[in-house]
Coordinates of C-alpha atoms and ligand atoms in Angstrom, one line a residue:
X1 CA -41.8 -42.2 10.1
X2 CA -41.8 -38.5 11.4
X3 CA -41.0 -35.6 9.9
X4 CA -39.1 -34.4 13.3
X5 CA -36.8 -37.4 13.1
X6 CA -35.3 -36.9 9.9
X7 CA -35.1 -33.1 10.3
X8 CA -33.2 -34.3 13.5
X9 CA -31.2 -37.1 11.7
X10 CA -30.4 -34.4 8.8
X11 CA -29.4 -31.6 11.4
X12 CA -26.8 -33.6 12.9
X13 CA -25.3 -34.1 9.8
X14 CA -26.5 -37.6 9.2
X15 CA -27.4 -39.3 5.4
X16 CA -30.9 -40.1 4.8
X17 CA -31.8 -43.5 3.6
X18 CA -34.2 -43.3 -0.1
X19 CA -37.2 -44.5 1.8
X20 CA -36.6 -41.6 4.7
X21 CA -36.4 -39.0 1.2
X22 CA -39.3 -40.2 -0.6
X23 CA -41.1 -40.3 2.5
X24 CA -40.4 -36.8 3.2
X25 CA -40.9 -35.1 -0.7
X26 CA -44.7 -37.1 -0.7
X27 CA -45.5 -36.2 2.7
X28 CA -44.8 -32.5 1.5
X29 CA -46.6 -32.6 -1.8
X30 CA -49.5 -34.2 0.1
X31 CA -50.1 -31.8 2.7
X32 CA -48.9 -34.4 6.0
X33 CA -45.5 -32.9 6.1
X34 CA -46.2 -29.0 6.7
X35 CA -44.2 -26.1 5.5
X36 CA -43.0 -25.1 9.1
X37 CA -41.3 -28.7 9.0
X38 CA -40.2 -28.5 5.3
X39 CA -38.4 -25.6 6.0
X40 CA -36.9 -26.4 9.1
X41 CA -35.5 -29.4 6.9
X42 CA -34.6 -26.9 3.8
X43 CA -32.3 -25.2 6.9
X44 CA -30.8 -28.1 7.9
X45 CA -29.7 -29.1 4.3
X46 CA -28.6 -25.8 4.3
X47 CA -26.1 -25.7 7.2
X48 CA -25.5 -29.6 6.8
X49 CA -25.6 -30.1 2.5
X50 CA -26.5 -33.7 1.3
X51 CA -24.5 -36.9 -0.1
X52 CA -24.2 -37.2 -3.6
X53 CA -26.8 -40.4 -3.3
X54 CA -29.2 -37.9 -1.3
X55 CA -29.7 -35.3 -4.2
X56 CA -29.9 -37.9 -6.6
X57 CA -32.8 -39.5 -4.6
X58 CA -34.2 -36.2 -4.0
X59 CA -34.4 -35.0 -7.7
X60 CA -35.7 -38.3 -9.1
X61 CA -38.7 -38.4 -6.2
X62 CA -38.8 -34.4 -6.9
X63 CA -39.5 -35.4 -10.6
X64 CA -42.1 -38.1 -9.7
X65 CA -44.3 -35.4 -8.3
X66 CA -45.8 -34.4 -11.2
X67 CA -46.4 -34.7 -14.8
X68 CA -43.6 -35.7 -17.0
X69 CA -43.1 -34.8 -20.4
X70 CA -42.3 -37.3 -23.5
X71 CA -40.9 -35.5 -26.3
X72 CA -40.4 -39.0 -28.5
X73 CA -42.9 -37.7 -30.6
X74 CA -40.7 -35.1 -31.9
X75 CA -37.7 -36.7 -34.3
X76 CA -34.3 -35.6 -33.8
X77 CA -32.6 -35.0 -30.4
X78 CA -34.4 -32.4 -28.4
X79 CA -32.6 -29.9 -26.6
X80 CA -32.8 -28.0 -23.6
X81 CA -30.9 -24.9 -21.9
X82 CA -31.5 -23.5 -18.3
X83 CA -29.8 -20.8 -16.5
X84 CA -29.4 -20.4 -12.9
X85 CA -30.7 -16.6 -12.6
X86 CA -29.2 -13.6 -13.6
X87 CA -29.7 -9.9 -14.2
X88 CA -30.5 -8.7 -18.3
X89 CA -30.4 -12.3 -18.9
X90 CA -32.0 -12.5 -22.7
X91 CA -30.1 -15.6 -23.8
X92 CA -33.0 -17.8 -24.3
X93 CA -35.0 -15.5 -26.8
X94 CA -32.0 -15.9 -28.9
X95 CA -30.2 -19.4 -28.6
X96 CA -33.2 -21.4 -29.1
X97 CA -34.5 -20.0 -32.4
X98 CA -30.9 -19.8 -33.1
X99 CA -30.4 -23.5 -32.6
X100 CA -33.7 -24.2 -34.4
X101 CA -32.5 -22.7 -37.6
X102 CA -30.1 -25.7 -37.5
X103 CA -33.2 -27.9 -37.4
X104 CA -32.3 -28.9 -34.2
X105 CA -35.5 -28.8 -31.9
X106 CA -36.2 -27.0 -29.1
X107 CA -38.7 -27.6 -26.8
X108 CA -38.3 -25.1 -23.7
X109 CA -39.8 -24.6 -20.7
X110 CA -39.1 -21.0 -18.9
X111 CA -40.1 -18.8 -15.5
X112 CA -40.6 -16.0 -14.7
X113 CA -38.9 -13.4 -12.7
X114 CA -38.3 -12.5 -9.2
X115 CA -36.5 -9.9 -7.0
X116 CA -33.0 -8.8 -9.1
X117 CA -33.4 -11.9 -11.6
X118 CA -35.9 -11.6 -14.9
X119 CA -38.1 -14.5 -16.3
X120 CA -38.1 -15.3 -20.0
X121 CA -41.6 -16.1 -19.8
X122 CA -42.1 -12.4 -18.5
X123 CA -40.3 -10.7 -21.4
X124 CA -41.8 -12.8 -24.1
X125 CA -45.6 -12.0 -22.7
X126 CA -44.6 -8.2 -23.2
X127 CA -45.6 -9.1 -26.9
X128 CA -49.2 -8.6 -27.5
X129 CA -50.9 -11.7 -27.8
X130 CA -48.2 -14.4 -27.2
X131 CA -49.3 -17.3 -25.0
X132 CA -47.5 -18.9 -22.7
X133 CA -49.9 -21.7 -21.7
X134 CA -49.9 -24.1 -24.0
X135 CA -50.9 -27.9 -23.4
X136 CA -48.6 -31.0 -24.1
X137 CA -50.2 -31.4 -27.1
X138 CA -50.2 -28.1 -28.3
X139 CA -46.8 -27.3 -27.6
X140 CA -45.6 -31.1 -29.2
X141 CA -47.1 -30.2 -32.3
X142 CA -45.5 -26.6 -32.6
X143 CA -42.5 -28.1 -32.0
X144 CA -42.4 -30.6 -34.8
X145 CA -44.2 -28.2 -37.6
X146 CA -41.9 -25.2 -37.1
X147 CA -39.2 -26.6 -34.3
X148 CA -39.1 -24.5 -31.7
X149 CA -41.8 -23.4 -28.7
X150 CA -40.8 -21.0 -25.7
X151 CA -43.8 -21.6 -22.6
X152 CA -44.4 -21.0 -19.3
X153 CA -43.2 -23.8 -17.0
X154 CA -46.8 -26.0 -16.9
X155 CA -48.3 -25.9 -13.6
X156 CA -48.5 -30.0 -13.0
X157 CA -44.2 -30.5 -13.2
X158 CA -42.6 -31.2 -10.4
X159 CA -45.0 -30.4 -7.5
X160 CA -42.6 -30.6 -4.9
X161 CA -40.2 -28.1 -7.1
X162 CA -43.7 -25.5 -6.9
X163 CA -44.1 -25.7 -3.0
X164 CA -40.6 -26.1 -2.1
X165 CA -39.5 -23.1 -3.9
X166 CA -41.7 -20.9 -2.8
X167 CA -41.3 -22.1 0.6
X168 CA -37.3 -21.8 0.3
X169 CA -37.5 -18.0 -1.6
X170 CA -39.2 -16.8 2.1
X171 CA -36.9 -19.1 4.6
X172 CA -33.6 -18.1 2.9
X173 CA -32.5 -21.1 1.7
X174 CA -32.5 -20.6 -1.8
X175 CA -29.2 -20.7 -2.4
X176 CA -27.6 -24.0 -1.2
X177 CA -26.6 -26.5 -3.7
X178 CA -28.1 -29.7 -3.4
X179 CA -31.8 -27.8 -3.3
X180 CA -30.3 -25.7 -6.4
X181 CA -29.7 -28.8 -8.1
X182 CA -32.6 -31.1 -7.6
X183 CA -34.8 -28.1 -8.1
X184 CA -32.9 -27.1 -12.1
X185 CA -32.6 -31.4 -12.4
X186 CA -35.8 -32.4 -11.4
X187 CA -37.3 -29.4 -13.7
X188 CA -34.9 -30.7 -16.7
X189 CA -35.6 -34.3 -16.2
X190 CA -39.1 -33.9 -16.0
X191 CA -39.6 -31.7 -19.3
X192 CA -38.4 -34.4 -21.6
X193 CA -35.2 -33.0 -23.6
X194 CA -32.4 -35.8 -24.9
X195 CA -29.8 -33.0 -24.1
X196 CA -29.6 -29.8 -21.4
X197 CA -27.2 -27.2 -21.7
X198 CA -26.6 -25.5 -18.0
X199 CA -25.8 -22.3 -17.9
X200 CA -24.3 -22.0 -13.8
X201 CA -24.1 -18.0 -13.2
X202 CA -21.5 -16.7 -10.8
X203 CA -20.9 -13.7 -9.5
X204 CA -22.3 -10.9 -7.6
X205 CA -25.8 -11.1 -9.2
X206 CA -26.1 -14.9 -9.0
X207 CA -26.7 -17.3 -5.9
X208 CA -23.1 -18.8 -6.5
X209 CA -20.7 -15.9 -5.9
X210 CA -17.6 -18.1 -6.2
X211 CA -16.5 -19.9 -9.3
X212 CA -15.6 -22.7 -6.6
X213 CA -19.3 -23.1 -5.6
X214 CA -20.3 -23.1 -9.2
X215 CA -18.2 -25.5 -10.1
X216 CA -19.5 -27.5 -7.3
X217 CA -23.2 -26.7 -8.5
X218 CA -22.8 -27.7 -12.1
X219 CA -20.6 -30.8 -11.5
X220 CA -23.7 -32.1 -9.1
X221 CA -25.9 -31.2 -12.1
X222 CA -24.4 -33.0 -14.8
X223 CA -24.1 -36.0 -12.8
X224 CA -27.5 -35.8 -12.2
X225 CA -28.5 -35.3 -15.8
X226 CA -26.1 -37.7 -17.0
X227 CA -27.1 -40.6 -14.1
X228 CA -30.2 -40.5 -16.2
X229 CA -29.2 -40.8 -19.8
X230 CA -29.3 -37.4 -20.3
X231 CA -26.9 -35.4 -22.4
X232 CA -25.5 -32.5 -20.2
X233 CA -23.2 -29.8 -20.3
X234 CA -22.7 -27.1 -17.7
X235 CA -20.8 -23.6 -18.5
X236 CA -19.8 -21.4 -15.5
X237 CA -20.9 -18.2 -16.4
X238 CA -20.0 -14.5 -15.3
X239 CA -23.0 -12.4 -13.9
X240 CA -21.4 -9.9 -12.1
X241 CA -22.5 -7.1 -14.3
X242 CA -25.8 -7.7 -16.3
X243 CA -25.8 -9.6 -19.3
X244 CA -25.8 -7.4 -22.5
X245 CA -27.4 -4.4 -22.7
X246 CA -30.7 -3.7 -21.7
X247 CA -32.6 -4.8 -18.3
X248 CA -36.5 -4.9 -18.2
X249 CA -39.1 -6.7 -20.0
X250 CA -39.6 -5.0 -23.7
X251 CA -36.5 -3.6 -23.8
X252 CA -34.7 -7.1 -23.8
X253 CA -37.0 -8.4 -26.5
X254 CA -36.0 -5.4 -28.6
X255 CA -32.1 -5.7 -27.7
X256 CA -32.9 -9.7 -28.3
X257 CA -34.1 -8.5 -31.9
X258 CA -30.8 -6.1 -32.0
X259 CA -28.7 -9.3 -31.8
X260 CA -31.0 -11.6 -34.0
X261 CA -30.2 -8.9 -36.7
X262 CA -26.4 -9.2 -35.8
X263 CA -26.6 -5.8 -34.4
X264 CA -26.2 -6.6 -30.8
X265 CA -23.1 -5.7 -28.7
X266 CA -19.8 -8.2 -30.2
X267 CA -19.6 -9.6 -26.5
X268 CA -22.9 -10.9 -26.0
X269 CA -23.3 -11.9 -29.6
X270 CA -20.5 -14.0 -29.5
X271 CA -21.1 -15.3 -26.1
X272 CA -24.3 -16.9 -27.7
X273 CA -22.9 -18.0 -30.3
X274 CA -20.6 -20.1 -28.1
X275 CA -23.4 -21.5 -26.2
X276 CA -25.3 -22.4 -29.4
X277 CA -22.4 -24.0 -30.6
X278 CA -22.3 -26.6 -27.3
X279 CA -26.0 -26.8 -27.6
X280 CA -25.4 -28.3 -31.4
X281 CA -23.1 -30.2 -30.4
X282 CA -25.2 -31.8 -27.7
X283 CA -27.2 -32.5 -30.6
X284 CA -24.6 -34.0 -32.9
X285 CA -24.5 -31.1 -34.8
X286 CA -21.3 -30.0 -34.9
X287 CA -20.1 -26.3 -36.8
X288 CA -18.1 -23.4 -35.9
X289 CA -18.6 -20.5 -34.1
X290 CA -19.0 -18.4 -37.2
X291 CA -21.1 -20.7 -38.8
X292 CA -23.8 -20.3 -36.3
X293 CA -22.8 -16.6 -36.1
X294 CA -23.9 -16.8 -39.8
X295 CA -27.4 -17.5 -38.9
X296 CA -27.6 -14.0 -37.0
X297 CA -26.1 -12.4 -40.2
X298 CA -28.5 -13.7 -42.4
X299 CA -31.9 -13.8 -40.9
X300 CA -32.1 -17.3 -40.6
X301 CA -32.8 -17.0 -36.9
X302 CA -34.7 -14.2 -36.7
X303 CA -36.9 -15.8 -39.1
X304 CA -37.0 -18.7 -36.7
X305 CA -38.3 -16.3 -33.9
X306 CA -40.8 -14.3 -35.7
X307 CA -42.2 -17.9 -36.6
X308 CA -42.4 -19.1 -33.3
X309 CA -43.7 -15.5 -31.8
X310 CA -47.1 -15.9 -34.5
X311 CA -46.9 -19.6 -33.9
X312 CA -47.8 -18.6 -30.4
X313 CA -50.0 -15.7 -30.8
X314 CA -47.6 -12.9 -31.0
X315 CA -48.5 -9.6 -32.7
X316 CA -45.4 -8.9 -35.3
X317 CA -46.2 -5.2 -35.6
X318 CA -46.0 -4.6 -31.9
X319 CA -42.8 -7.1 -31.7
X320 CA -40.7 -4.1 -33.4
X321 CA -42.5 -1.5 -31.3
X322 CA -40.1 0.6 -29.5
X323 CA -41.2 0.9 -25.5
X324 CA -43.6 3.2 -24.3
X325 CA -42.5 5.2 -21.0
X326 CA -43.3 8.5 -20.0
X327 CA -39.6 9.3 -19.2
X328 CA -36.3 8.1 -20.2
X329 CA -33.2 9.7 -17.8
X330 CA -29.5 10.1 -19.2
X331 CA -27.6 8.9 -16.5
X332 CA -23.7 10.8 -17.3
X333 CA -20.7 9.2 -15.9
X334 CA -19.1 11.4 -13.0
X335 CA -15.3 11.1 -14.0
X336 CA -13.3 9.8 -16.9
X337 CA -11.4 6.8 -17.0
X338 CA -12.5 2.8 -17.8
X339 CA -16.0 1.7 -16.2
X340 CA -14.5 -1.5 -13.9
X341 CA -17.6 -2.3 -12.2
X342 CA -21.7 -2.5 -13.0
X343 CA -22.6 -4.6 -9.7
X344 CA -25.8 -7.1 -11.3
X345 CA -27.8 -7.2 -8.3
X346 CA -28.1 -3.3 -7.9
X347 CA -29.2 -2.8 -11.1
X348 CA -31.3 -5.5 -10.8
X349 CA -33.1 -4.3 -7.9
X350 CA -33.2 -0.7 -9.6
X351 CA -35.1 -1.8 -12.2
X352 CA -37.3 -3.8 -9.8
X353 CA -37.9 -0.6 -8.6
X354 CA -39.3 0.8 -12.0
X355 CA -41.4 -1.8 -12.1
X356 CA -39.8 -4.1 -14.1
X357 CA -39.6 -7.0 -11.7
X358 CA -41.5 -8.2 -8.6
X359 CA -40.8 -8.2 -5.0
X360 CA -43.6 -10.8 -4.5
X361 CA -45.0 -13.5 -6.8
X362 CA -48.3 -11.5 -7.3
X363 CA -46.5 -7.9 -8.1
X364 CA -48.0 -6.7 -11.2
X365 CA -45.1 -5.6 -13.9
X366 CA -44.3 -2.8 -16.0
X367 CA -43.3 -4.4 -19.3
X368 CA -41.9 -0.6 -20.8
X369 CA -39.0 0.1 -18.1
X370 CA -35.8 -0.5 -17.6
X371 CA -32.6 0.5 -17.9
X372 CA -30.2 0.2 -21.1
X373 CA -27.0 0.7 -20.8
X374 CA -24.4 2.9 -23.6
X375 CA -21.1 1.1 -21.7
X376 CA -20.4 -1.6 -20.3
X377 CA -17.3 -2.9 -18.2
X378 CA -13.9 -2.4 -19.7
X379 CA -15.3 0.4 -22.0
X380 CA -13.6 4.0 -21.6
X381 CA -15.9 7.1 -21.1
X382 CA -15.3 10.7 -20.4
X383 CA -17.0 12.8 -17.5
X384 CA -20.5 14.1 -18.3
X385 CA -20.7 11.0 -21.4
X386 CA -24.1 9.0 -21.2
X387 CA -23.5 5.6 -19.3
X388 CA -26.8 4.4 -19.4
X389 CA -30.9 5.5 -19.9
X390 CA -33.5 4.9 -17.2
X391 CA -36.4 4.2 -19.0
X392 CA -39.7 5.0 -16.4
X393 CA -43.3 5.6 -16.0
X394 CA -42.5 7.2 -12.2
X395 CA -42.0 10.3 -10.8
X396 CA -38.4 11.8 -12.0
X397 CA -36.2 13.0 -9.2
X398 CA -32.5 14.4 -9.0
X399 CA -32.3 10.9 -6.6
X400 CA -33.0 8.5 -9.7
X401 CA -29.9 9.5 -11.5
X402 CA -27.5 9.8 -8.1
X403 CA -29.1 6.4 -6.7
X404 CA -28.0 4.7 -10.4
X405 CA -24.2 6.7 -10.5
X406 CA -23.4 5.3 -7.4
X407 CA -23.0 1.8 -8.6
X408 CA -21.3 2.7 -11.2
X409 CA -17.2 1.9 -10.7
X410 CA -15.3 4.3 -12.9
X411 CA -10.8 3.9 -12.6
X412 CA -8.2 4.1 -14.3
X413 CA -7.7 0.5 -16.1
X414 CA -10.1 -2.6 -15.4
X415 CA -9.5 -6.6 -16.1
X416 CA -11.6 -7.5 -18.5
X417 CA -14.5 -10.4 -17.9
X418 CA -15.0 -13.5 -19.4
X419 CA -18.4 -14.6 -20.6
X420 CA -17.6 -18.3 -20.2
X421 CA -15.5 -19.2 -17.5
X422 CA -15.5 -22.9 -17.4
X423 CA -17.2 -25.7 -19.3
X424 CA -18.2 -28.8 -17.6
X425 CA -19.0 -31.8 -19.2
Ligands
URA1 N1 -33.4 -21.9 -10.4 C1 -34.2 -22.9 -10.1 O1 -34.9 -23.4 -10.9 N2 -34.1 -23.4 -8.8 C2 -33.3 -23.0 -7.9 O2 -33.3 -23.5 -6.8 C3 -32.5 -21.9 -8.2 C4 -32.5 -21.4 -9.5

């Protein structure tokens, strides 16, 4: 075979047999299919999209490329949860301990961050001394003596996943949905769990920016998941505003903490508590909304996560420590009336900017900044009232506060958002 033909055979909008896709995921893991032919392929898919039989052949070769996990070691049914990107996006710090405190395990695998979106893994090593490398073993054990573990996304799963991704993040076709879906699938299928929970952003800060398209995206995913035995349930999600509160590293573990306490804003709060209710359920364990709400009333999950934070290393004392920037900036709304947009991607990239995300893989962060916002869609405010705090070790500059109002919609009345569009299972 050659690597030309089936780019060819693909361009012109023809299907590829198995053989022709295994042939072409090994050749790229190997080194005999180069990246200037993997991405003139990733374009093609792009323009041209795949058969439902050519994602599924792609994800399960995709899997085969590296190690995968067995969780059978662990008893009970093992859940899993992965979101498609978004901006602010803390859910993960909270639903899986959450879920754990139903005895339920957890055993998850996270990124990190890049451009608007922030990484889990990113947030929870802005705790001194929690480790995100952790070997199979390790991480098995953890899982059955306390029931949940939160690591960094081991190096040896999915291979292809690695290379292609990094590959398709520079040749701009991330965000095409049979690569979106073998990349999550093969990732999910590949780290063991019984059951995976999909949470499919849409919106102006995710790659899907129709609900159409995300429908689309988690359909082809729980077919995947499900083709393989797997449990799987996919919400469509809003992300055109960020999620919750706070954007940036330590300030989402310390809003994360706000919500384990029950303190955290009613709409995200709840909006996890929905989401850990399908999770249960994935896991035959079925209860109410306010049953699991319970568990953030009483401790019982924020017990869970201060367990799994020493588990891994984490220092509890600087857990609770409030950030440490050099400046934090009121940013004052410009007119009264009801705040009808906060566009995710914009803030997103703002608080790239302060240092709380990376343009490139090897960007160093700032853990400390961020932004946290005082309103949030659909809340009313008066002229001159704090909409948000910038929270920086830069230079401050009459710019930093104009650049930030800008993207702030203020009118007169607003539709309000919901935090779970669709649920597709
Ligand atoms: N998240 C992934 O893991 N892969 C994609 O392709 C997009 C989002």
């Amino acid at each position: 075979m050659r690597a030309v033909d089936l780019i060819q055979k693909k361009r012109d909008g023809q299907e590829l047999t198995s053989s022709e896709i295994e042939w072409l995921v090994e050749g790229y893991v190997s080194g005999t299919v180069p990246d200037y032919q993997m991405s003139a392929f990733a374009m093609a898919v792009y323009f041209k999209g795949m058969t439902t039989r050519e994602i599924s052949d792609l994800t399960m070769r995709m899997v085969h490329t590296g190690q995968e996990f067995d969780l059978s070691a662990i008893d009970g049914v093992k859940v899993d949860k992965h979101s498609t990107g978004g901006v602010g996006d803390k859910v993960t710090l909270i639903l899986a301990p959450l879920v754990a405190s139903f005895g339920v395990p957890v055993a998850k695998m996270s990124g990190r961050g890049l451009g608007h979106t922030g990484g889990t893994i990113d947030k929870l090593e802005s705790i001194k001394g929690y480790q995100v490398e952790r070997s199979q073993e390790d991480f098995i054990r953890q899982v059955q003596d306390i029931g949940v573990s939160v690591i960094g996304q081991s190096d040896q799963l999915v291979k292809a996943d690695k290379l292609l991704y990094a590959l398709r993040d520079v040749t701009a076709t991330v965000d095409t949905i049979p690569l979106i879906a073998s990349s999550v699938m093969s990732k999910k299928i590949a780290a063991g769990a019984d059951a995976i929970l999909l949470d499919v952003t849409v919106g102006e800060g995710a790659f899907m920016k129709t609900v159409d398209e995300a429908r689309e995206l988690a359909q082809t995913m729980v077919d995947l998941g499900k083709a393989v035995g797997r449990k799987t349930v996919a919400v469509i999600t809003d992300m055109s505003q960020p999620l919750g509160r706070a954007i940036g590293n330590r300030l989402e573990i310390l809003e994360a903490l706000e919500i384990l306490q029950g303190q955290g804003r009613q709409d995200i709060t709840h909006f996890i508590c929905e989401l850990a209710q399908i999770m249960l359920g994935l896991a035959n364990v079925n209860k109410t909304v306010e049953e699991v709400h319970q568990h953030l009333e009483n401790g019982q999950a924020l017990a869970k996560f201060e367990e799994m934070i020493q588990a891994q290393g984490g220092d509890l004392e600087d857990l609770y420590r409030p950030v440490n920037v050099a400046h934090v900036v009121d940013i004052p709304a410009q007119e009264t009336g009801v705040i009808s947009a906060l566009p995710a991607m914009e803030f997103g990239l703002y608080a790239m900017r302060l240092g709380a995300g990376r343009t490139v893989k090897s960007d160093a962060l700032d853990y400390e900044t961020g932004i946290v916002f005082e309103k949030k869609v659909g809340d009313s405010v008066q002229k001159g009232e704090i909409v948000a705090k910038v929270y920086t070790n830069g230079k401050i500059s009459p710019q930093l506060v104009t650049d930030f109002q800008k993207y702030v919609k203020i009118n007169d009345s607003v539709q309000s958002l919901r935090e779970i569009i669709e649920i597709i299972s």
